[in-house]
Amino acid sequence: MPPFLSHVYPPGRIAACLLVLMFFFAPAQAISGEKSALEQMIEIFENKKLLDPAEAARLKKIVEQERAVIQEKEDELKRKESSLAEKEKLLNDREKALREQEAVAAQEEKRVPEVAAREAKKEEPSSEKGFPIKVTYKDRLRFSDPEGDKFSLYLGGLLQTDYRYYNYENGDPQENKFDLRRVRLLMGGSVFNRVDYKFEYEFQGVSSRRVLDAYVDVRALPYLAVRAGQGKEPFSLEQYTKDMNIFFAERSMGYYLSPHRDIGVMAHASIWDDAFNYGVGVFNGDGVDDTSGGDVDDPEFTGRAVFSPFKHTNLSWLQGLQIGGSGSYANIDRNNVNVDVKTTGLTTFFEVATSAKFNVILDAGSRVRYGAELGWSYGPLALMAEYIVEKFDDIRTSSNEFGFDLDDYYVSLLWMITGEHPYFEHSVFQPIEPKKSVWKGGFGAVGLALRYDNFTADKSVYENLINMGESVREAKAYTVALNWWLDRYSRIIIDFTRTEFDEPLLIARDSLTGETIFSDYENVLTARFQFAY
């Protein structure tokens, strides 16, 4: 240093002035670095003894303070930049969401007329494409609306073709032949899951009585449905079981004491999870629609109730047990005294009609029917048993007034040899479904059925109503039937029934020669092929 300067300005002050000038003119990045050039110069001046330690320390402290202020400003600037970036991103996201909502709204606005047009087409069956129909097959061919809750229609049918071979005690009436036992077409369905309907038509035979069932069911409540039209009166387990599900060629003789089909109104339901079934109704009391009825207009009251007391218990061997009873009452006249009881071979062995003997029935009072029934199924076994009585009171002839009873009871047992489990549902016997059909490599289902059947009429019928020999008042029938279900739709039945009469029955009479055949029994072998769907 020049001597004059050192004299005027001490070395420490000169160094301090230089450092102050460098501090104010030094770049910010130099100050904010880890060790700035200014700090390095302070150290150099301190080492050269141009700054004493106290001055150097004060300068270093000032530099550190200024670096902290600058760092804080830089941090604040970064925070502001980050906040601005977040706000900008949020605005961009909102703008994107708004654009997407506008696009969706535009698409919805475009789609609304198309949906309305499609709905209008659905509601108008007369549109060009017509009413949409869903076609399915489950047990039967079924048609319905796509959702299945507006209407449905199903088609079904039954064909039973028989060959019957007869054997009698004193001759052969030459009645062995093939026969169409039943040929039926069935149509049914529902409307709005509230109204069910059924129409069944019989093609077999020459009789004009072809319509079997024609009714509607309105399911008003869970425990109440109302049926109006023509159908089976609620009476008897065997009568209520469908023809296609009976495991013999024919029903018992007691079936002919039941009221069968008639026109009327009935209430019925299955409640308590199928533990109780009932039906009660009011009917004409004359039979199907085109039957020649009586002259009285009093209706027939008929009812049936069935209870399954163990259905929902843990007693498995009793869960399939059901017990029930039926009854009917009607005021009648002479035209309603009609009884026609047949064997399994469809041979009439007991017949009462207005002109049965001497055309002497002038009037009648009442007709009462009642019955008790039992059904039971467990494993491969099924049991059915019934006792049925038909009672006529106040029958008046030209010389006498009397009443008479007809009664029948039967016990039948089915054993499924191939192990299927027969069962009752809604108080009637249900169809057997083989474990594996013959068309899928199986053997189908095989069942052996046995039945004992006993019919009796009062002795008074011999005295007033029937000719001995043309009718008999007692009959016992023994039946063995082998059932082979090829699949759930096809079945072969081989049924052998022997019916024994208390008196020889007139089987046949030759109108030219007058030759007659009487027999104490009838043996009939029925071979049937059945197709039902």
PDB file of C-alpha atoms in Angstrom, residues 165-168 248-253 342-346 449 451-453 476-481 494-500 521-526:
ATOM      1  CA  TYR A 165    -105.995-107.626 -24.060  1.00  0.00           C
ATOM      2  CA  TYR A 166    -108.966-109.165 -22.167  1.00  0.00           C
ATOM      3  CA  ASN A 167    -109.525-112.530 -20.529  1.00  0.00           C
ATOM      4  CA  TYR A 168    -112.884-113.709 -19.120  1.00  0.00           C
ATOM      5  CA  PHE A 248    -101.573 -96.916 -13.411  1.00  0.00           C
ATOM      6  CA  ALA A 249    -103.352 -97.242 -16.733  1.00  0.00           C
ATOM      7  CA  GLU A 250    -106.583 -96.046 -15.107  1.00  0.00           C
ATOM      8  CA  ARG A 251    -107.694 -94.475 -11.868  1.00  0.00           C
ATOM      9  CA  SER A 252    -109.449 -96.475  -9.166  1.00  0.00           C
ATOM     10  CA  MET A 253    -113.148 -97.345  -9.256  1.00  0.00           C
ATOM     11  CA  LYS A 342    -115.848 -98.885 -14.852  1.00  0.00           C
ATOM     12  CA  THR A 343    -113.003-101.372 -14.502  1.00  0.00           C
ATOM     13  CA  THR A 344    -109.425-100.744 -15.663  1.00  0.00           C
ATOM     14  CA  GLY A 345    -110.524-102.329 -18.949  1.00  0.00           C
ATOM     15  CA  LEU A 346    -113.182 -99.555 -19.204  1.00  0.00           C
ATOM     16  CA  ALA A 449     -96.815 -99.960  -8.719  1.00  0.00           C
ATOM     17  CA  ARG A 451    -102.959-101.300  -5.941  1.00  0.00           C
ATOM     18  CA  TYR A 452    -105.894-102.894  -4.159  1.00  0.00           C
ATOM     19  CA  ASP A 453    -109.318-101.388  -4.903  1.00  0.00           C
ATOM     20  CA  LYS A 476    -112.461-105.986  -6.013  1.00  0.00           C
ATOM     21  CA  ALA A 477    -109.518-105.128  -8.225  1.00  0.00           C
ATOM     22  CA  TYR A 478    -105.837-106.091  -7.959  1.00  0.00           C
ATOM     23  CA  THR A 479    -103.364-104.177 -10.121  1.00  0.00           C
ATOM     24  CA  VAL A 480     -99.677-104.534 -10.918  1.00  0.00           C
ATOM     25  CA  ALA A 481     -98.172-101.871 -13.184  1.00  0.00           C
ATOM     26  CA  ILE A 494     -97.591-102.322 -18.694  1.00  0.00           C
ATOM     27  CA  ASP A 495    -100.657-102.658 -16.444  1.00  0.00           C
ATOM     28  CA  PHE A 496    -102.307-105.924 -15.428  1.00  0.00           C
ATOM     29  CA  THR A 497    -105.576-105.717 -13.482  1.00  0.00           C
ATOM     30  CA  ARG A 498    -107.829-108.479 -12.263  1.00  0.00           C
ATOM     31  CA  THR A 499    -111.312-107.377 -11.208  1.00  0.00           C
ATOM     32  CA  GLU A 500    -113.499-109.858  -9.344  1.00  0.00           C
ATOM     33  CA  TYR A 521    -113.908-111.676 -13.231  1.00  0.00           C
ATOM     34  CA  GLU A 522    -112.123-109.567 -15.804  1.00  0.00           C
ATOM     35  CA  ASN A 523    -108.399-109.843 -16.523  1.00  0.00           C
ATOM     36  CA  VAL A 524    -107.069-107.033 -18.673  1.00  0.00           C
ATOM     37  CA  LEU A 525    -103.525-106.316 -19.791  1.00  0.00           C
ATOM     38  CA  THR A 526    -103.000-102.722 -20.906  1.00  0.00           C
TER      39      THR A 526
END
